[in-house]
Short mmCIF file of C-alpha atoms in Angstrom, two decimals:
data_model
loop_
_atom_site.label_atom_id
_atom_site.label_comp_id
_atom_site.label_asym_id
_atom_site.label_seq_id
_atom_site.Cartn_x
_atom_site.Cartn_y
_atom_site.Cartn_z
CA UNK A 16 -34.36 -19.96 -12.39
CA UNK A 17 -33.78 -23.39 -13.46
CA UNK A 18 -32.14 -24.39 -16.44
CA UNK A 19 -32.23 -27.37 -19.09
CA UNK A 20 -29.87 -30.05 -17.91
CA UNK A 21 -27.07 -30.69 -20.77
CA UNK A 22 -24.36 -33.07 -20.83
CA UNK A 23 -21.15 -31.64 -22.26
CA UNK A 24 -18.77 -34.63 -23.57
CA UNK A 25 -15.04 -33.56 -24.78
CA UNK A 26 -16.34 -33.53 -28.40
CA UNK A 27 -18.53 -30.35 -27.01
CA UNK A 28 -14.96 -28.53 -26.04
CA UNK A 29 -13.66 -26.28 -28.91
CA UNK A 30 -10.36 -24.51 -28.22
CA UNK A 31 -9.40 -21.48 -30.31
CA UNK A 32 -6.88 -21.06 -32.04
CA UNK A 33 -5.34 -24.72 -31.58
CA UNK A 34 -6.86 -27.63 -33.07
CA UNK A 35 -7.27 -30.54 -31.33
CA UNK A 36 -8.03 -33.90 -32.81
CA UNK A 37 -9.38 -35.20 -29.41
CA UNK A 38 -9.17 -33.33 -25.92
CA UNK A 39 -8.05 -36.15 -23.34
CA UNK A 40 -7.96 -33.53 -19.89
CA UNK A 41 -8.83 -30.16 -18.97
CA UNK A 42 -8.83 -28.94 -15.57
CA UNK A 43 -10.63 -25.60 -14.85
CA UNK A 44 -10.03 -23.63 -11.33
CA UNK A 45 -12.01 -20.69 -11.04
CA UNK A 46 -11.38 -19.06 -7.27
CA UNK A 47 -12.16 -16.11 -5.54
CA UNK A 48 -9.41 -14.16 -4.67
CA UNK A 49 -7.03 -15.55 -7.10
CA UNK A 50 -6.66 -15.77 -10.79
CA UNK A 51 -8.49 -18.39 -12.56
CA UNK A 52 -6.19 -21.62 -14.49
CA UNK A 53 -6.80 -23.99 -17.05
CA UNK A 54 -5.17 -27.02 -18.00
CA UNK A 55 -5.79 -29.07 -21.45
CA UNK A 56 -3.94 -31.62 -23.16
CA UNK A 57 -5.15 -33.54 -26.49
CA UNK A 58 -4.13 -35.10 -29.28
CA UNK A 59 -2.78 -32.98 -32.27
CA UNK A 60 -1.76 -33.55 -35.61
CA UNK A 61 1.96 -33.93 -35.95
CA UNK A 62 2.33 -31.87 -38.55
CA UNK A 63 0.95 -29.09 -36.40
CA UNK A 64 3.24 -29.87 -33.11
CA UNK A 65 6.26 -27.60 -34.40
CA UNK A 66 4.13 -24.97 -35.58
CA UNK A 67 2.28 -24.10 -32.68
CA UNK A 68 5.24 -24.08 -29.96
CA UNK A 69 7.33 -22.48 -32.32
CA UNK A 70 4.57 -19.45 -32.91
CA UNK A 71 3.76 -19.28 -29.16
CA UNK A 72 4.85 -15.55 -27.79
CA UNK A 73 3.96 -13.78 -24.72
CA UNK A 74 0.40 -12.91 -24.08
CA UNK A 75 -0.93 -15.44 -26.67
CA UNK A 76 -4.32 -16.22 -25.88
CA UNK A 77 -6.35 -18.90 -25.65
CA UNK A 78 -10.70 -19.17 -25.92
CA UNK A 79 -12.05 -22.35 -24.80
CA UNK A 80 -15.75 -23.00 -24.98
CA UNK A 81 -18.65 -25.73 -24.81
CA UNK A 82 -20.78 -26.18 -27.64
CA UNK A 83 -24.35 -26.96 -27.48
CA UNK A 84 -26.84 -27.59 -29.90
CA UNK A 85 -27.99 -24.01 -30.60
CA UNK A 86 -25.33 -21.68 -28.77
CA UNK A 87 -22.03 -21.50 -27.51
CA UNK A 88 -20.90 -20.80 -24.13
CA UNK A 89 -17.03 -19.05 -23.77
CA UNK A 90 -15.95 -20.62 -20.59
CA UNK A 91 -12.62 -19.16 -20.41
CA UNK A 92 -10.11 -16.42 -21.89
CA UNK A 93 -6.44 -15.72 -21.15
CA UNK A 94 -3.23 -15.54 -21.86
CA UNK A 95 -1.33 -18.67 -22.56
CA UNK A 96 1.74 -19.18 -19.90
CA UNK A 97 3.42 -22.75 -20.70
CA UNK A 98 2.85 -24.81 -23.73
CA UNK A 99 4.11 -29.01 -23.55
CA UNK A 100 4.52 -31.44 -26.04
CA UNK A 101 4.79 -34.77 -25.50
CA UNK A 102 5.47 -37.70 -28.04
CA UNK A 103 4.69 -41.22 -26.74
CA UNK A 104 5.28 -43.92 -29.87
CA UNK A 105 3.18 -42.68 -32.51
CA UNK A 106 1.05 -40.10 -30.16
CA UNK A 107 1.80 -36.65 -30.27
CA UNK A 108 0.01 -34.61 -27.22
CA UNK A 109 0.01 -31.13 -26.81
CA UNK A 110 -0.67 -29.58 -23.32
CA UNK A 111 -1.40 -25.72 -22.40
CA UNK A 112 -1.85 -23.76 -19.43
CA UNK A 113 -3.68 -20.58 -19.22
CA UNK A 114 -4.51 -18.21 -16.50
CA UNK A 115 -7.39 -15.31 -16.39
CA UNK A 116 -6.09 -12.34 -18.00
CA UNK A 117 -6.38 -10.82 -13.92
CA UNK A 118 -2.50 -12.15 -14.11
CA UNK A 119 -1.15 -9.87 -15.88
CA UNK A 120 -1.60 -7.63 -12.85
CA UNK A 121 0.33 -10.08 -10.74
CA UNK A 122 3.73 -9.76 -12.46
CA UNK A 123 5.49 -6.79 -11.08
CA UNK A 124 5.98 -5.44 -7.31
CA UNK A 125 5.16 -1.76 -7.16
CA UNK A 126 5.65 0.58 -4.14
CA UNK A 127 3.63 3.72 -3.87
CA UNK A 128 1.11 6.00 -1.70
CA UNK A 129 -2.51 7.09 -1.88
CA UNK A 130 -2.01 10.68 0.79
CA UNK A 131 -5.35 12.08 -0.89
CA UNK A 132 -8.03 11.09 2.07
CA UNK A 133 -10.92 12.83 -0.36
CA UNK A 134 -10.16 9.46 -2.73
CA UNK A 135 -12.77 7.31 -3.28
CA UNK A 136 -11.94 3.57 -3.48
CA UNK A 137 -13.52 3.85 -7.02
CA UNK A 138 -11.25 6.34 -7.79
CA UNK A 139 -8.32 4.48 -6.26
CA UNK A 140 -9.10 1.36 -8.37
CA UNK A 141 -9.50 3.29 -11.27
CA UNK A 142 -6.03 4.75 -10.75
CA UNK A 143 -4.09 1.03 -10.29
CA UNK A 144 -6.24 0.10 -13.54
CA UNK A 145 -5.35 2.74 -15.42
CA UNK A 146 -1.81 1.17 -16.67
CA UNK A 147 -3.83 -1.80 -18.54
CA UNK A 148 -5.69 -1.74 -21.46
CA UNK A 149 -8.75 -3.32 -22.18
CA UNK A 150 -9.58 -3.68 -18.35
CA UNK A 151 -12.74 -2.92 -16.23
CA UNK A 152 -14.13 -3.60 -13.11
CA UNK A 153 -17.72 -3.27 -11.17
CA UNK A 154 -17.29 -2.05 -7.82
CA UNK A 155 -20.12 -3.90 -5.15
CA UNK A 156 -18.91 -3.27 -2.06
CA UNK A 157 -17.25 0.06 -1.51
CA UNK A 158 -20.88 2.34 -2.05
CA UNK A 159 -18.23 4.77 -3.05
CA UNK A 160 -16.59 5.19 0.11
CA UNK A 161 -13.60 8.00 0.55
CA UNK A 162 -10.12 6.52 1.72
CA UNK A 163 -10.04 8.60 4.60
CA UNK A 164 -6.40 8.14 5.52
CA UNK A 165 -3.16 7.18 4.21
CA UNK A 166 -2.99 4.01 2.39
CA UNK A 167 0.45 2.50 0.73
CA UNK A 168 1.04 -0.05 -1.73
CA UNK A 169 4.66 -1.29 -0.90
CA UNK A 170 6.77 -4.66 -2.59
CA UNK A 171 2.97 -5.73 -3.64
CA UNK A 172 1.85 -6.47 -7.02
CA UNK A 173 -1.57 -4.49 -8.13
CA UNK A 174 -3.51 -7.97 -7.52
CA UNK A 175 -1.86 -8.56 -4.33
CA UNK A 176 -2.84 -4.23 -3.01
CA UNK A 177 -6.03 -4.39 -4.73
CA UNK A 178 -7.08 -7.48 -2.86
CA UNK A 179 -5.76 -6.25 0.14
CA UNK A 180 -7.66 -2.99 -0.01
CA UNK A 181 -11.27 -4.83 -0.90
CA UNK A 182 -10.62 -7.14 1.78
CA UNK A 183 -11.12 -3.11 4.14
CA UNK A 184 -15.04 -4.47 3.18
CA UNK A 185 -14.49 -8.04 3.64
CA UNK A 186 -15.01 -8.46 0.04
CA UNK A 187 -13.18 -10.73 -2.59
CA UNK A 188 -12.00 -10.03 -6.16
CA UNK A 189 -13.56 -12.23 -8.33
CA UNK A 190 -12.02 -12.80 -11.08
CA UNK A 191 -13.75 -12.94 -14.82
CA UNK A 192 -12.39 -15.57 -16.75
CA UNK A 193 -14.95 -15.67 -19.64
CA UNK A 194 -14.34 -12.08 -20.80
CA UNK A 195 -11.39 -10.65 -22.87
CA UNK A 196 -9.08 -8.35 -20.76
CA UNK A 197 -8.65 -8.05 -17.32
CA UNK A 198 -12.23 -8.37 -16.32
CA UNK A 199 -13.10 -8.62 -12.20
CA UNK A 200 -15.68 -7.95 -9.74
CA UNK A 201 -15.14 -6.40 -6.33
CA UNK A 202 -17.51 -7.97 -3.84
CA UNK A 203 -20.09 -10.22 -4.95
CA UNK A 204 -21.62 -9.78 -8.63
CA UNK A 205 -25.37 -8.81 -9.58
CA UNK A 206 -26.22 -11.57 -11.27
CA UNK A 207 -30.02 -11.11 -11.51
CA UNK A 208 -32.15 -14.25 -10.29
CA UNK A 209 -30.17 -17.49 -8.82
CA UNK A 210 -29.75 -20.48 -10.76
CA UNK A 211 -31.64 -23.35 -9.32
CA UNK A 212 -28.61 -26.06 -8.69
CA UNK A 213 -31.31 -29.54 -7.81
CA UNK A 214 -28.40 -32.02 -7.14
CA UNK A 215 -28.32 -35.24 -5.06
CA UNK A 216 -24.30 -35.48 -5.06
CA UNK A 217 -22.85 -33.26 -2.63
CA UNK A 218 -21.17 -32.78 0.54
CA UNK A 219 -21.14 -30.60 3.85
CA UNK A 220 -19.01 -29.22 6.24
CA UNK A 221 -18.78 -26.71 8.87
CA UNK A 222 -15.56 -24.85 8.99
CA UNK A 223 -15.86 -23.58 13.08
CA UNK A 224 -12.27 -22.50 12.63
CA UNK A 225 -12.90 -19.70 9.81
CA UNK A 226 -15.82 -18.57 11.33
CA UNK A 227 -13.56 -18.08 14.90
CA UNK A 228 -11.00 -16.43 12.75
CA UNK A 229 -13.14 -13.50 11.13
CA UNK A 230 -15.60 -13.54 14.38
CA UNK A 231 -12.51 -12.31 16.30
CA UNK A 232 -10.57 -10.04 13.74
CA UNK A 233 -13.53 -7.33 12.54
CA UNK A 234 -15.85 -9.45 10.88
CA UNK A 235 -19.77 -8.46 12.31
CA UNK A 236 -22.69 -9.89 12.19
CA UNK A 237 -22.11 -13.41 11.49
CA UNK A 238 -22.56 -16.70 13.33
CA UNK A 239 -21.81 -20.18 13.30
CA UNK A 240 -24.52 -20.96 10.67
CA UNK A 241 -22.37 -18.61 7.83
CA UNK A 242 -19.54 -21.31 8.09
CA UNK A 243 -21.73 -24.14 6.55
CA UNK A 244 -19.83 -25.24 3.09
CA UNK A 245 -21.42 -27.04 0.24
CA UNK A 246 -19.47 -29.03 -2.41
CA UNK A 247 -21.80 -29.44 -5.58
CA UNK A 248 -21.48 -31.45 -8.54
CA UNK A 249 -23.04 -30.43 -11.60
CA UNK A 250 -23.44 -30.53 -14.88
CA UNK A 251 -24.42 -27.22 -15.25
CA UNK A 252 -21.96 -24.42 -16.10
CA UNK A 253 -21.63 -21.51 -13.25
CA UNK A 254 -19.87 -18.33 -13.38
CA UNK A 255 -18.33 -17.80 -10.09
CA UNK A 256 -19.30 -15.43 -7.64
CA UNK A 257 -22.90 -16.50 -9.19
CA UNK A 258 -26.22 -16.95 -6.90
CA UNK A 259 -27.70 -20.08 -6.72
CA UNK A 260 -30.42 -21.91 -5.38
CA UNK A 261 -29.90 -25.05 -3.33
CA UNK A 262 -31.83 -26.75 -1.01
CA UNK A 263 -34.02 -23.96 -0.27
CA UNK A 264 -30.94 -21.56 0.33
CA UNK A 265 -29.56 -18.73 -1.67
CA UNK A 266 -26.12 -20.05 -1.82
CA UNK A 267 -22.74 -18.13 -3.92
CA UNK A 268 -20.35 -19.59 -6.02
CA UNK A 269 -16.85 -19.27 -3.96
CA UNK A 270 -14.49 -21.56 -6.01
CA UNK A 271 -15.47 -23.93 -8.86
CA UNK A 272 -13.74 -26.63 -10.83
CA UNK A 273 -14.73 -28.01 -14.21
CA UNK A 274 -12.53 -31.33 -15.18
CA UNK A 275 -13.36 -34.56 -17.84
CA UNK A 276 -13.94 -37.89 -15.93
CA UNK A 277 -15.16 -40.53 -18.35
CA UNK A 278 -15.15 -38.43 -21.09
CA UNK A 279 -17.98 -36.01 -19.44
CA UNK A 280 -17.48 -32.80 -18.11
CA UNK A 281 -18.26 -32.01 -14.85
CA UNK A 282 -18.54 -29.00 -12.76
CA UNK A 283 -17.60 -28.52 -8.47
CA UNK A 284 -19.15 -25.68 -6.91
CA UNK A 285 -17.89 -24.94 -3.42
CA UNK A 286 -20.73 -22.85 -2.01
CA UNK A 287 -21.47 -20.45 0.67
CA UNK A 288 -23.50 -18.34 1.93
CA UNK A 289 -23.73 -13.95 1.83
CA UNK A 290 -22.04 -14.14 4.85
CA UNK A 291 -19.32 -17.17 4.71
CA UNK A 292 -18.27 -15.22 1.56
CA UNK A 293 -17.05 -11.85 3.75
CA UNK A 294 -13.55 -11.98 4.22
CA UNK A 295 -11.00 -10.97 7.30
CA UNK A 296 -9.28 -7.40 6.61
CA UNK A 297 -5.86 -8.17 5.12
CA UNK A 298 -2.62 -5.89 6.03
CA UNK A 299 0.61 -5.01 4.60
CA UNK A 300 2.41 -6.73 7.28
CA UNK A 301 5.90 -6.15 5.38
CA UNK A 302 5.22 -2.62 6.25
CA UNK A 303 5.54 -3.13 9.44
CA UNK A 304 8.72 -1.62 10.87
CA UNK A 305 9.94 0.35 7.42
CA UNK A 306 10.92 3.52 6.52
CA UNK A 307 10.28 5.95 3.31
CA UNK A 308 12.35 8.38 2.50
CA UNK A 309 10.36 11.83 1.92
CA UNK A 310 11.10 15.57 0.99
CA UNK A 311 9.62 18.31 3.16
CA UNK A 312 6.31 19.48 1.15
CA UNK A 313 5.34 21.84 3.88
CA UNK A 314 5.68 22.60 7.71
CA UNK A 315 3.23 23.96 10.38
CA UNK A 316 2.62 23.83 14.07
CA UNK A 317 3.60 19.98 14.83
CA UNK A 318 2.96 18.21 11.26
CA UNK A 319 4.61 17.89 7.75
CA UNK A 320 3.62 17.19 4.91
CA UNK A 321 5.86 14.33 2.13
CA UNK A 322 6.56 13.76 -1.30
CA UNK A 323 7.82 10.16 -0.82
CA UNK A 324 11.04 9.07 -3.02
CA UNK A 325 8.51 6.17 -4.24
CA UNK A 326 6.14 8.77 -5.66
CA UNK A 327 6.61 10.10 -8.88
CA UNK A 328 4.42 13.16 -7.88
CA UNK A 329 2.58 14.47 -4.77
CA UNK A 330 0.59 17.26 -5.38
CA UNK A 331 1.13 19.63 -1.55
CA UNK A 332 -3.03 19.78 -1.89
CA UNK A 333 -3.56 16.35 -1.83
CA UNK A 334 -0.78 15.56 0.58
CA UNK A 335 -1.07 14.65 3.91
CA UNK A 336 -0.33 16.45 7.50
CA UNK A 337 1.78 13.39 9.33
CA UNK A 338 2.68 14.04 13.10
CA UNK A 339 6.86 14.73 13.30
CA UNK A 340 8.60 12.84 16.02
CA UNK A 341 10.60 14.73 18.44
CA UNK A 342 12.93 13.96 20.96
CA UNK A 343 10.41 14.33 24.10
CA UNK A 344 7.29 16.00 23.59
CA UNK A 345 4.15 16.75 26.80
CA UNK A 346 0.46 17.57 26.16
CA UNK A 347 1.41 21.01 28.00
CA UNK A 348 3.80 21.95 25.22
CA UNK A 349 6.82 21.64 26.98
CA UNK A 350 9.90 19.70 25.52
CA UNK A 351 11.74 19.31 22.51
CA UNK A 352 10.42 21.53 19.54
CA UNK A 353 12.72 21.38 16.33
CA UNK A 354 10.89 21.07 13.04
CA UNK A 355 12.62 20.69 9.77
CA UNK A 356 12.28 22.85 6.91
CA UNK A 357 10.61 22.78 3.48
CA UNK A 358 12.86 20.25 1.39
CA UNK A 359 14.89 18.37 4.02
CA UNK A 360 14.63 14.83 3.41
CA UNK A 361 13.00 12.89 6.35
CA UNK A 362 11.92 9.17 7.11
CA UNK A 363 8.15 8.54 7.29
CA UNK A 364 8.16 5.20 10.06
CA UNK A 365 5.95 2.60 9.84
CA UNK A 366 5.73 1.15 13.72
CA UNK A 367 3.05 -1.29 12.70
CA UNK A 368 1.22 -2.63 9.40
CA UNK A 369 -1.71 -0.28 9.37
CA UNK A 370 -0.64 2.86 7.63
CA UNK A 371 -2.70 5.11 9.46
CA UNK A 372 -0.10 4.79 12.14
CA UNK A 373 2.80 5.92 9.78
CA UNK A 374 4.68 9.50 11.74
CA UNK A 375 7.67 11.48 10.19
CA UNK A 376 11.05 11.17 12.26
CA UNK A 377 14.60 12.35 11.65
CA UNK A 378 15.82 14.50 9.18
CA UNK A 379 18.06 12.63 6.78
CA UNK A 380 21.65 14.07 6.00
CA UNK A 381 22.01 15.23 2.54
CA UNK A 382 25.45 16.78 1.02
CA UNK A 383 25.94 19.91 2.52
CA UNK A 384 26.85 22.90 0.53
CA UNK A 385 29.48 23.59 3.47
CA UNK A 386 31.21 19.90 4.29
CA UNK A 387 33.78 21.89 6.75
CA UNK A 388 30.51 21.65 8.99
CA UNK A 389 30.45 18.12 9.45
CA UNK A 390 34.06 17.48 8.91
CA UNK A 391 34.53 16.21 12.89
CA UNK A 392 32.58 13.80 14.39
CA UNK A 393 33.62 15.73 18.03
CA UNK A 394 31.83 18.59 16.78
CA UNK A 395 28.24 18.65 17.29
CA UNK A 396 25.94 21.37 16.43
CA UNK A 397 22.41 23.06 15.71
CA UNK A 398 21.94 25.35 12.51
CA UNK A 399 19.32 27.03 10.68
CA UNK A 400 19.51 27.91 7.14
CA UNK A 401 19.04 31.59 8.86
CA UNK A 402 22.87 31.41 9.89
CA UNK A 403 21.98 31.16 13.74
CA UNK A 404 24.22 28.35 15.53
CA UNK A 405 24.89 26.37 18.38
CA UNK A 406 28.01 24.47 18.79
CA UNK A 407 29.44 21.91 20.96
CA UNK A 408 33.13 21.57 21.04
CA UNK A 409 35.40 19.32 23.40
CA UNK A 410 36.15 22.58 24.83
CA UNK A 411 33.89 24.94 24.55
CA UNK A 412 30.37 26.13 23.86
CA UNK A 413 29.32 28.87 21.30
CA UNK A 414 26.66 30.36 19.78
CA UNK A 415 26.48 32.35 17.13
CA UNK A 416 24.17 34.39 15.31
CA UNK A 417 24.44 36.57 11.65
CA UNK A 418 27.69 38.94 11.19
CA UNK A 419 30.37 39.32 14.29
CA UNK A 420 27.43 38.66 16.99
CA UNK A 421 29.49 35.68 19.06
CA UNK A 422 29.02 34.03 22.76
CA UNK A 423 31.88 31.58 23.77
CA UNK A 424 31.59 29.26 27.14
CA UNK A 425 35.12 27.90 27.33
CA UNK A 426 36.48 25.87 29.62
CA UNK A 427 39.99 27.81 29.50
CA UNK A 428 39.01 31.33 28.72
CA UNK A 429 35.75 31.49 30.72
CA UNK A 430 32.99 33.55 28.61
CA UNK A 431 33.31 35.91 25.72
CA UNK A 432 30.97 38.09 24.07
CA UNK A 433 31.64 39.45 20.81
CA UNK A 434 29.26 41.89 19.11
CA UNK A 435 29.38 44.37 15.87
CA UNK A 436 26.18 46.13 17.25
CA UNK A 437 24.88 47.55 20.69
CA UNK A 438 24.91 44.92 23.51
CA UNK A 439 22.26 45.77 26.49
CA UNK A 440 21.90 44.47 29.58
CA UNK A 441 18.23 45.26 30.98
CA UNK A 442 17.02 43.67 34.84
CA UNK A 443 14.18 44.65 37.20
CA UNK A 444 16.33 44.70 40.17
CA UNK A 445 20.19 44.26 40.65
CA UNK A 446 23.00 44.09 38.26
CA UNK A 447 25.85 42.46 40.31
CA UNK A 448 29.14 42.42 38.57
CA UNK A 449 31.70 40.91 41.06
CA UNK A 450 35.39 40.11 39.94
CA UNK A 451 37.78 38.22 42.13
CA UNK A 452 40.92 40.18 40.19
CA UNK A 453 40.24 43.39 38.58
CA UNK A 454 36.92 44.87 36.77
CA UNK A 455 37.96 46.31 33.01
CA UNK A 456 35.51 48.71 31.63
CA UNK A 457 36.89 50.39 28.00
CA UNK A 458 35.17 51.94 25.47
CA UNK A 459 36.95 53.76 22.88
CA UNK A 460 34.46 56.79 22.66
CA UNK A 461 33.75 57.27 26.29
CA UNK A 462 32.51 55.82 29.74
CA UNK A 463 29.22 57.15 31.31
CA UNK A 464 27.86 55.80 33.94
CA UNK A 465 24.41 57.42 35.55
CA UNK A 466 22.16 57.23 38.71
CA UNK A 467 19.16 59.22 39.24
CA UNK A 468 20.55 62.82 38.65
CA UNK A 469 24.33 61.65 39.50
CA UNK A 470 26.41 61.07 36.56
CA UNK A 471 30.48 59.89 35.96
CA UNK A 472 31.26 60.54 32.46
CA UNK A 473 34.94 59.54 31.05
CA UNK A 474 35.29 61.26 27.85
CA UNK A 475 39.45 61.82 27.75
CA UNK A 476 38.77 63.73 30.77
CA UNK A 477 36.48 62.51 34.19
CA UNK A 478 33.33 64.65 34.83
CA UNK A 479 31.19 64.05 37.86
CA UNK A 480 28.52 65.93 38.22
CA UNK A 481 25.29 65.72 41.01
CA UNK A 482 23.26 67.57 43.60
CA UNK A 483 26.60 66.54 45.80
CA UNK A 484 29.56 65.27 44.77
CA UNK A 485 31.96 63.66 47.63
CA UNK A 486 35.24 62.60 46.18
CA UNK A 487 37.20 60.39 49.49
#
């Protein structure tokens, strides 16, 4: 649709709730991706100069809009960040800067995990949104896709994850800068028909070296043609992200600018098409290369599942099975199987920045309710909670299981069994017991030993019995 051309001068800019005797500058940016900024300086009352710094707090906010003859249009919202005043002989000038409200989000590094893979990106947006008030977005790109696989936010700011995980659809945040609250679009807005843009002063480029860069890392189904860039001037005002119609095309507002040269404002659309808009997937690349602590949620086969330490809570339903690194491991199930159990503390390992790739390695040591344990650095060992051991000493091997049930390897004493219950020895063929000294049998009740029907019992007295007995 086309719209009635109208010329906004600086008397047409009203600013809310300061009161400017004349506006002398105002610089708009409105980008994709980022939060949109205003600039505006004018001349004030000096009686008003003190009064306004002095009242400014945090998240102050400031409405700027263009007047026309028989409405109003609000062309920007936000919170008011720096505030200048400037007194040049008998002018007094007072300068603000603003951003979109989409700042506030932008303020604070958080670190956390999305394990649920039944999520929907909906869902997760609606999660990071929940800690601000008055916010919304409209979601145009996801269709209401599930996760599918781990995803972490980690040292990133809710903008900075949130633009990271639209950017899995090659879609931008757009920011809403005319609306109170943190306002934003994910993918392109519905905007209903374009807005016919018939301008004579504008430029073209073709950016070959964006379109290389998202042709080679996941970007389909574009070609050399998305990369063509318009610059615009207008007159008219355009909400970014908008459609438009130029030069026969059906063009998108990327980035805009709206500034005062001669005392007229003007507008700078950069413009591209559906497909120049898609952006290249975007990854955590700090990631890379970390480790999270976690506590042992559950155990089975091969896998286990976390509560990470920067999780407040990880329900073990909508936690994740990660694969546990071992010291050698073979498709045919041989080598090296030694899970840990249900609360040990582990490291979940990032080996890359996509988080899909994230495994569970190496039990972490925690104070042990028995510190004589790991009192000597010489001493190594292998214990279960079960009070089954293995231990390595400069000397000597042992293992031992519950009660008196001991087996010591030593290198001066040679091998000792020790056992508070019935020890048997059981073989398919031939027991061989060879000594180079002497051979000590004892037992305190009784010896018996038996062949067939021949048997040599030693009860305080020796009884030999048999179908024939030869004594040499």
């Amino acid at each position: 649709m086309s719209q009635t051309l109208t010329i906004h001068s600086t008397a047409n800019i009203t600013v809310s709730p300061y009161q400017f005797e004349r506006i002398t500058e105002m610089q708009l940016v409105r980008p994709m991706n980022d939060h949109a900024r205003i600039t505006i300086s004018g001349i004030v009352a000096e009686e008003m100069l003190d009064k306004y710094v002095e009242q400014l707090e945090a998240g102050d906010q400031i409405e700027v809009k263009l007047r026309e003859k028989n409405k109003e249009t609000i062309i920007f919202r936000g919170p008011v960040t720096n505030m200048r005043v400037e007194a040049v002989r008998d002018v007094r000038s007072l300068t603000i800067e603003a951003y979109s409200s989409t700042i506030n989000m932008d303020v604070r590094k958080e670190s956390r995990s999305f394990q649920n893979k039944q999520m929907s990106y909906p869902q997760l947006f609606q999660r990071v949104m929940a800690g601000y008030s008055k916010s919304d977005f409209i979601d145009n790109a996801t269709g209401g896709k599930s996760i599918g696989s781990l995803l972490v936010q980690y040292q990133e700011t809710d903008w900075m994850f949130l633009k990271r995980i639209a950017s899995h659809f090659h879609a931008p945040l757009v920011p809403v800068s005319s609306h109170a609250g943190i306002k934003f679009y994910i993918g392109l807005p519905d905007t209903g028909q374009p807005v016919k843009l018939d301008e004579y002063n504008y430029t073209v480029h073709k950016d070959l070296r964006d379109y290389q860069l998202k042709a080679e890392n996941g970007v389909d189904g574009i070609d050399e043609h998305n990369s063509m860039n318009y610059t615009v001037m207008s007159y008219v005002w355009v909400e970014l992200g908008r459609a438009v119609q130029f030069h026969g095309r059906t063009l998108y507002v990327t980035r805009a600018e709206s500034r005062i040269e001669n005392d007229v404002v003007i507008h700078i659309y950069e413009l591209k098409d559906r497909g120049g808009v898609q952006c290249r997937t975007a990854y955590c690349y700090e990631l890379a290369g970390t480790s999270l602590f976690g506590e042992i949620l559950d155990v089975a086969n091969d896998k286990v599942k976390l509560r990470l330490q920067i999780d407040q809570d990880q329900p073990v339903n909508e936690s994740m099975w990660f694969p546990y690194s071992t010291v050698y491991s073979s498709p045919d199930g041989s080598g090296w199987y030694c899970m840990p159990e249900v609360g040990d503390e582990v490291r979940l390992y990032f080996p890359d920045e996509r988080e899909k790739n994230a495994f569970a390695a190496s039990s972490v040591d925690k104070d042990s309710s028995d510190p004589a344990r790991r009192s000597d650095p010489s001493v190594k060992s292998i214990s279960t909670k079960y009070g089954k051991q293995v231990i390595f000493k400069p000397g000597s091997i042992e293992i031992i299981a519950s009660g008196q049930l001991l087996m010591k390897l030593t290198d001066d004493g040679g091998i000792e069994i020790n056992s508070d219950k019935k020890i048997s020895l059981n073989a398919e063929e031939d027991i061989e017991i060879t000594g180079g000294a002497k051979i000590l049998l004892q037992g305190e009740s009784g010896i018996e030993i038996v062949q067939a029907n021949a048997t040599m019992k030693i009860e305080d007295e020796v009884t030999l019995s048999g179908g024939r007995v030869n004594i040499e």
